[in-house]
Amino acid sequence: MTATTRLILFGGSFDPIHNGHLAVAQHALRALNGRQLIFVPAGQSPHKIHPHTAGAHRLAMIQCAIESLDQAVVSDCELSRPGPSYTFDTIRFFKEQTQDSAELYWLIGADQLDDLPKWYRIDELLADCRIAVMVRAGYPTPDMSRFEGAFAEPIIAQLRRNIVQTPLVPVSSTQIRRSLMRGQVPQGLLPDCVIRYIKEHGLYGFKQST
């Protein structure tokens, strides 16, 4: 690693990973001029219910989905760590892995902003990495003045600088899981290899019609 290496970290349950995840992540990688995009599937998010599918399956689906993306990799650091998957611990893990020689960016959706001040050890987290906020096309730019009094002005300015406008991809993992439970394969929403994996392992209650 060199001092100019910029790593873009994308965390989430990825339950399952879909084309929307891939599109916005690649867009953010280019917009932030990142060297590498790292998908980080959560073991158990402290802010959401437990994932529907085991970590090993979610990891395998991500691995196949990004196989053709030269700058993308996946890390199992949260899956192999017991307890809730706190972003602070993950950032510290990558700081140690890179010997503190890389710039770390953590991607979040604009819908996560309201909860940001409540994140575990948020002040230390913001000192260790930059938060990059993804805003879908057609949606307003977030008003960062909401954080006045919660964060120092340089942090607020940094949040304003690292807003990434991403394509609008109308797809969600919840939608996909519901379709699969009905025995329907969502068309154009999942990489082909992910569809094959779900069928092969019977994930999300999917049963192949006979």
mmCIF file of C-alpha atoms in Angstrom:
data_model
loop_
_atom_site.group_PDB
_atom_site.id
_atom_site.type_symbol
_atom_site.label_atom_id
_atom_site.label_comp_id
_atom_site.label_asym_id
_atom_site.label_seq_id
_atom_site.Cartn_x
_atom_site.Cartn_y
_atom_site.Cartn_z
ATOM 1 C CA MET A 1 0.000 0.000 0.000
ATOM 2 C CA THR A 2 1.070 3.583 -0.620
ATOM 3 C CA ALA A 3 -0.038 6.820 0.964
ATOM 4 C CA THR A 4 -2.166 7.556 -2.111
ATOM 5 C CA THR A 5 -4.125 4.294 -2.026
ATOM 6 C CA ARG A 6 -7.828 5.021 -1.630
ATOM 7 C CA LEU A 7 -10.044 2.128 -0.560
ATOM 8 C CA ILE A 8 -13.817 2.324 -0.964
ATOM 9 C CA LEU A 9 -15.599 0.112 1.573
ATOM 10 C CA PHE A 10 -19.210 -0.915 0.945
ATOM 11 C CA GLY A 11 -20.904 -2.621 3.875
ATOM 12 C CA GLY A 12 -24.341 -4.165 4.091
ATOM 13 C CA SER A 13 -26.250 -7.397 4.500
ATOM 14 C CA PHE A 14 -26.259 -8.073 0.714
ATOM 15 C CA ASP A 15 -29.129 -10.479 1.229
ATOM 16 C CA PRO A 16 -28.829 -11.144 -1.695
ATOM 17 C CA ILE A 17 -26.437 -8.905 -3.613
ATOM 18 C CA HIS A 18 -28.191 -7.498 -6.698
ATOM 19 C CA ASN A 19 -27.469 -5.393 -9.766
ATOM 20 C CA GLY A 20 -28.371 -2.206 -7.924
ATOM 21 C CA HIS A 21 -25.595 -2.804 -5.377
ATOM 22 C CA LEU A 22 -23.111 -3.408 -8.183
ATOM 23 C CA ALA A 23 -24.154 -0.328 -10.172
ATOM 24 C CA VAL A 24 -23.978 2.194 -7.326
ATOM 25 C CA ALA A 25 -20.762 0.722 -5.915
ATOM 26 C CA GLN A 26 -18.943 0.934 -9.245
ATOM 27 C CA HIS A 27 -20.232 4.459 -9.754
ATOM 28 C CA ALA A 28 -18.956 5.483 -6.306
ATOM 29 C CA LEU A 29 -15.571 3.869 -6.985
ATOM 30 C CA ARG A 30 -15.132 6.056 -10.078
ATOM 31 C CA ALA A 31 -16.564 9.207 -8.495
ATOM 32 C CA LEU A 32 -14.222 8.929 -5.499
ATOM 33 C CA ASN A 33 -11.237 7.930 -7.650
ATOM 34 C CA GLY A 34 -10.753 4.785 -5.582
ATOM 35 C CA ARG A 35 -8.028 2.223 -6.088
ATOM 36 C CA GLN A 36 -10.135 -0.697 -4.864
ATOM 37 C CA LEU A 37 -13.757 -1.429 -3.972
ATOM 38 C CA ILE A 38 -14.246 -3.776 -1.018
ATOM 39 C CA PHE A 39 -17.633 -5.348 -0.306
ATOM 40 C CA VAL A 40 -18.070 -6.079 3.409
ATOM 41 C CA PRO A 41 -21.072 -8.318 4.173
ATOM 42 C CA ALA A 42 -22.314 -7.829 7.715
ATOM 43 C CA GLY A 43 -22.485 -10.662 10.185
ATOM 44 C CA GLN A 44 -25.222 -9.003 12.208
ATOM 45 C CA SER A 45 -25.955 -5.317 11.768
ATOM 46 C CA PRO A 46 -26.680 -3.508 15.057
ATOM 47 C CA HIS A 47 -29.322 -1.452 13.209
ATOM 48 C CA LYS A 48 -31.234 -4.224 11.382
ATOM 49 C CA ILE A 49 -32.722 -7.641 11.977
ATOM 50 C CA HIS A 50 -30.488 -10.659 11.528
ATOM 51 C CA PRO A 51 -29.797 -11.488 7.853
ATOM 52 C CA HIS A 52 -32.145 -14.015 6.243
ATOM 53 C CA THR A 53 -29.287 -16.074 4.787
ATOM 54 C CA ALA A 54 -26.099 -17.450 6.335
ATOM 55 C CA GLY A 55 -22.941 -15.423 5.883
ATOM 56 C CA ALA A 56 -21.216 -18.176 3.893
ATOM 57 C CA HIS A 57 -23.954 -18.041 1.249
ATOM 58 C CA ARG A 58 -23.966 -14.237 1.056
ATOM 59 C CA LEU A 59 -20.169 -14.233 0.778
ATOM 60 C CA ALA A 60 -20.260 -16.805 -2.041
ATOM 61 C CA MET A 61 -22.895 -14.819 -3.960
ATOM 62 C CA ILE A 62 -20.812 -11.639 -3.710
ATOM 63 C CA GLN A 63 -17.700 -13.492 -4.839
ATOM 64 C CA CYS A 64 -19.376 -14.714 -8.010
ATOM 65 C CA ALA A 65 -21.147 -11.377 -8.657
ATOM 66 C CA ILE A 66 -17.882 -9.391 -8.664
ATOM 67 C CA GLU A 67 -15.747 -11.965 -10.466
ATOM 68 C CA SER A 68 -15.509 -9.840 -13.607
ATOM 69 C CA LEU A 69 -14.856 -6.551 -11.775
ATOM 70 C CA ASP A 70 -11.092 -5.964 -11.751
ATOM 71 C CA GLN A 71 -11.054 -3.493 -8.838
ATOM 72 C CA ALA A 72 -13.555 -5.267 -6.593
ATOM 73 C CA VAL A 73 -12.955 -7.771 -3.805
ATOM 74 C CA VAL A 74 -14.944 -9.056 -0.853
ATOM 75 C CA SER A 75 -13.870 -9.268 2.796
ATOM 76 C CA ASP A 76 -15.238 -11.696 5.386
ATOM 77 C CA CYS A 77 -13.890 -9.633 8.303
ATOM 78 C CA GLU A 78 -17.354 -8.963 9.766
ATOM 79 C CA LEU A 79 -18.613 -12.488 9.157
ATOM 80 C CA SER A 80 -15.659 -13.947 11.035
ATOM 81 C CA ARG A 81 -15.991 -11.522 13.953
ATOM 82 C CA PRO A 82 -18.492 -12.478 16.686
ATOM 83 C CA GLY A 83 -21.200 -10.102 17.822
ATOM 84 C CA PRO A 84 -22.758 -7.124 16.047
ATOM 85 C CA SER A 85 -20.918 -5.767 12.993
ATOM 86 C CA TYR A 86 -19.905 -2.278 14.084
ATOM 87 C CA THR A 87 -18.443 -0.092 11.346
ATOM 88 C CA PHE A 88 -15.901 1.275 13.817
ATOM 89 C CA ASP A 89 -14.386 -2.193 14.314
ATOM 90 C CA THR A 90 -14.284 -2.797 10.568
ATOM 91 C CA ILE A 91 -12.498 0.483 9.887
ATOM 92 C CA ARG A 92 -9.948 -0.322 12.597
ATOM 93 C CA PHE A 93 -9.436 -3.736 10.978
ATOM 94 C CA PHE A 94 -8.607 -2.153 7.619
ATOM 95 C CA LYS A 95 -6.377 0.463 9.225
ATOM 96 C CA GLU A 96 -4.355 -2.368 10.739
ATOM 97 C CA GLN A 97 -4.357 -4.367 7.493
ATOM 98 C CA THR A 98 -3.056 -1.396 5.504
ATOM 99 C CA GLN A 99 -0.725 -0.258 8.303
ATOM 100 C CA ASP A 100 -2.614 3.043 8.305
ATOM 101 C CA SER A 101 -1.253 3.897 4.837
ATOM 102 C CA ALA A 102 -4.554 4.025 2.910
ATOM 103 C CA GLU A 103 -7.394 6.534 2.723
ATOM 104 C CA LEU A 104 -10.559 4.720 3.793
ATOM 105 C CA TYR A 105 -13.999 5.707 2.515
ATOM 106 C CA TRP A 106 -17.162 4.095 3.878
ATOM 107 C CA LEU A 107 -20.226 4.198 1.607
ATOM 108 C CA ILE A 108 -23.671 4.807 3.086
ATOM 109 C CA GLY A 109 -27.048 5.600 1.608
ATOM 110 C CA ALA A 110 -28.626 8.997 2.210
ATOM 111 C CA ASP A 111 -31.367 7.230 4.190
ATOM 112 C CA GLN A 112 -28.784 6.282 6.827
ATOM 113 C CA LEU A 113 -27.739 9.853 7.589
ATOM 114 C CA ASP A 114 -30.251 10.562 10.350
ATOM 115 C CA ASP A 115 -28.832 7.738 12.479
ATOM 116 C CA LEU A 116 -25.186 8.652 11.880
ATOM 117 C CA PRO A 117 -24.669 10.513 15.210
ATOM 118 C CA LYS A 118 -25.873 7.379 17.048
ATOM 119 C CA TRP A 119 -23.325 5.049 15.451
ATOM 120 C CA TYR A 120 -20.965 3.226 17.786
ATOM 121 C CA ARG A 121 -17.910 5.389 18.607
ATOM 122 C CA ILE A 122 -18.841 7.733 15.783
ATOM 123 C CA ASP A 123 -16.322 10.480 16.651
ATOM 124 C CA GLU A 124 -13.411 8.040 16.473
ATOM 125 C CA LEU A 125 -14.857 6.485 13.332
ATOM 126 C CA LEU A 126 -15.014 9.862 11.580
ATOM 127 C CA ALA A 127 -11.401 10.512 12.555
ATOM 128 C CA ASP A 128 -10.341 7.218 10.947
ATOM 129 C CA CYS A 129 -12.291 7.332 7.676
ATOM 130 C CA ARG A 130 -14.372 9.490 5.392
ATOM 131 C CA ILE A 131 -18.089 8.836 5.066
ATOM 132 C CA ALA A 132 -19.273 9.023 1.442
ATOM 133 C CA VAL A 133 -23.033 9.505 1.087
ATOM 134 C CA MET A 134 -24.692 7.988 -1.973
ATOM 135 C CA VAL A 135 -27.680 9.957 -3.290
ATOM 136 C CA ARG A 136 -29.854 8.365 -5.942
ATOM 137 C CA ALA A 137 -30.544 10.289 -9.145
ATOM 138 C CA GLY A 138 -33.625 12.472 -8.833
ATOM 139 C CA TYR A 139 -33.383 12.777 -5.054
ATOM 140 C CA PRO A 140 -32.401 16.047 -3.306
ATOM 141 C CA THR A 141 -28.902 16.626 -1.970
ATOM 142 C CA PRO A 142 -28.913 15.971 1.807
ATOM 143 C CA ASP A 143 -28.829 19.002 4.089
ATOM 144 C CA MET A 144 -25.781 18.485 6.287
ATOM 145 C CA SER A 145 -26.670 21.440 8.512
ATOM 146 C CA ARG A 146 -28.642 18.904 10.559
ATOM 147 C CA PHE A 147 -25.318 17.893 12.129
ATOM 148 C CA GLU A 148 -24.445 21.327 13.501
ATOM 149 C CA GLY A 149 -23.837 20.820 17.208
ATOM 150 C CA ALA A 150 -23.337 17.079 16.753
ATOM 151 C CA PHE A 151 -20.136 17.143 14.665
ATOM 152 C CA ALA A 152 -17.298 19.628 14.286
ATOM 153 C CA GLU A 153 -17.465 21.910 11.243
ATOM 154 C CA PRO A 154 -14.556 20.167 9.415
ATOM 155 C CA ILE A 155 -16.467 16.868 9.638
ATOM 156 C CA ILE A 156 -19.641 18.483 8.285
ATOM 157 C CA ALA A 157 -17.634 20.043 5.454
ATOM 158 C CA GLN A 158 -16.144 16.642 4.681
ATOM 159 C CA LEU A 159 -19.615 15.076 4.519
ATOM 160 C CA ARG A 160 -20.684 17.776 2.065
ATOM 161 C CA ARG A 161 -17.613 17.149 -0.121
ATOM 162 C CA ASN A 162 -18.129 13.407 -0.272
ATOM 163 C CA ILE A 163 -21.655 13.251 -1.647
ATOM 164 C CA VAL A 164 -21.857 10.818 -4.565
ATOM 165 C CA GLN A 165 -24.732 11.052 -7.031
ATOM 166 C CA THR A 166 -25.539 7.487 -8.126
ATOM 167 C CA PRO A 167 -27.859 6.048 -10.774
ATOM 168 C CA LEU A 168 -31.446 5.354 -9.784
ATOM 169 C CA VAL A 169 -31.789 1.564 -9.804
ATOM 170 C CA PRO A 170 -35.321 0.599 -8.671
ATOM 171 C CA VAL A 171 -34.516 -2.661 -6.920
ATOM 172 C CA SER A 172 -34.311 -3.853 -3.328
ATOM 173 C CA SER A 173 -33.264 -7.078 -1.635
ATOM 174 C CA THR A 174 -36.653 -7.186 0.120
ATOM 175 C CA GLN A 175 -38.462 -7.142 -3.242
ATOM 176 C CA ILE A 176 -36.211 -9.875 -4.550
ATOM 177 C CA ARG A 177 -36.699 -12.127 -1.509
ATOM 178 C CA ARG A 178 -40.494 -11.802 -1.801
ATOM 179 C CA SER A 179 -40.399 -12.798 -5.463
ATOM 180 C CA LEU A 180 -38.173 -15.781 -4.737
ATOM 181 C CA MET A 181 -40.465 -16.978 -1.951
ATOM 182 C CA ARG A 182 -43.271 -17.037 -4.532
ATOM 183 C CA GLY A 183 -41.097 -19.161 -6.798
ATOM 184 C CA GLN A 184 -40.467 -16.287 -9.209
ATOM 185 C CA VAL A 185 -37.009 -15.321 -10.473
ATOM 186 C CA PRO A 186 -36.751 -11.494 -10.739
ATOM 187 C CA GLN A 187 -35.710 -10.686 -14.283
ATOM 188 C CA GLY A 188 -32.751 -8.364 -14.808
ATOM 189 C CA LEU A 189 -32.225 -7.692 -11.094
ATOM 190 C CA LEU A 190 -29.650 -10.335 -10.154
ATOM 191 C CA PRO A 191 -26.394 -11.466 -11.768
ATOM 192 C CA ASP A 192 -26.885 -14.799 -13.532
ATOM 193 C CA CYS A 193 -24.424 -16.556 -11.231
ATOM 194 C CA VAL A 194 -26.382 -15.371 -8.173
ATOM 195 C CA ILE A 195 -29.606 -16.757 -9.641
ATOM 196 C CA ARG A 196 -27.902 -20.097 -10.243
ATOM 197 C CA TYR A 197 -26.521 -20.129 -6.693
ATOM 198 C CA ILE A 198 -29.931 -19.373 -5.167
ATOM 199 C CA LYS A 199 -31.551 -22.145 -7.202
ATOM 200 C CA GLU A 200 -28.804 -24.635 -6.399
ATOM 201 C CA HIS A 201 -29.034 -24.029 -2.643
ATOM 202 C CA GLY A 202 -32.776 -23.336 -2.406
ATOM 203 C CA LEU A 203 -32.241 -19.979 -0.699
ATOM 204 C CA TYR A 204 -35.011 -17.548 0.328
ATOM 205 C CA GLY A 205 -37.617 -20.316 0.154
ATOM 206 C CA PHE A 206 -37.176 -20.600 -3.597
ATOM 207 C CA LYS A 207 -38.512 -23.857 -5.055
ATOM 208 C CA GLN A 208 -37.967 -24.697 -8.698
ATOM 209 C CA SER A 209 -41.341 -25.305 -10.349
ATOM 210 C CA THR A 210 -41.739 -28.757 -11.849
#
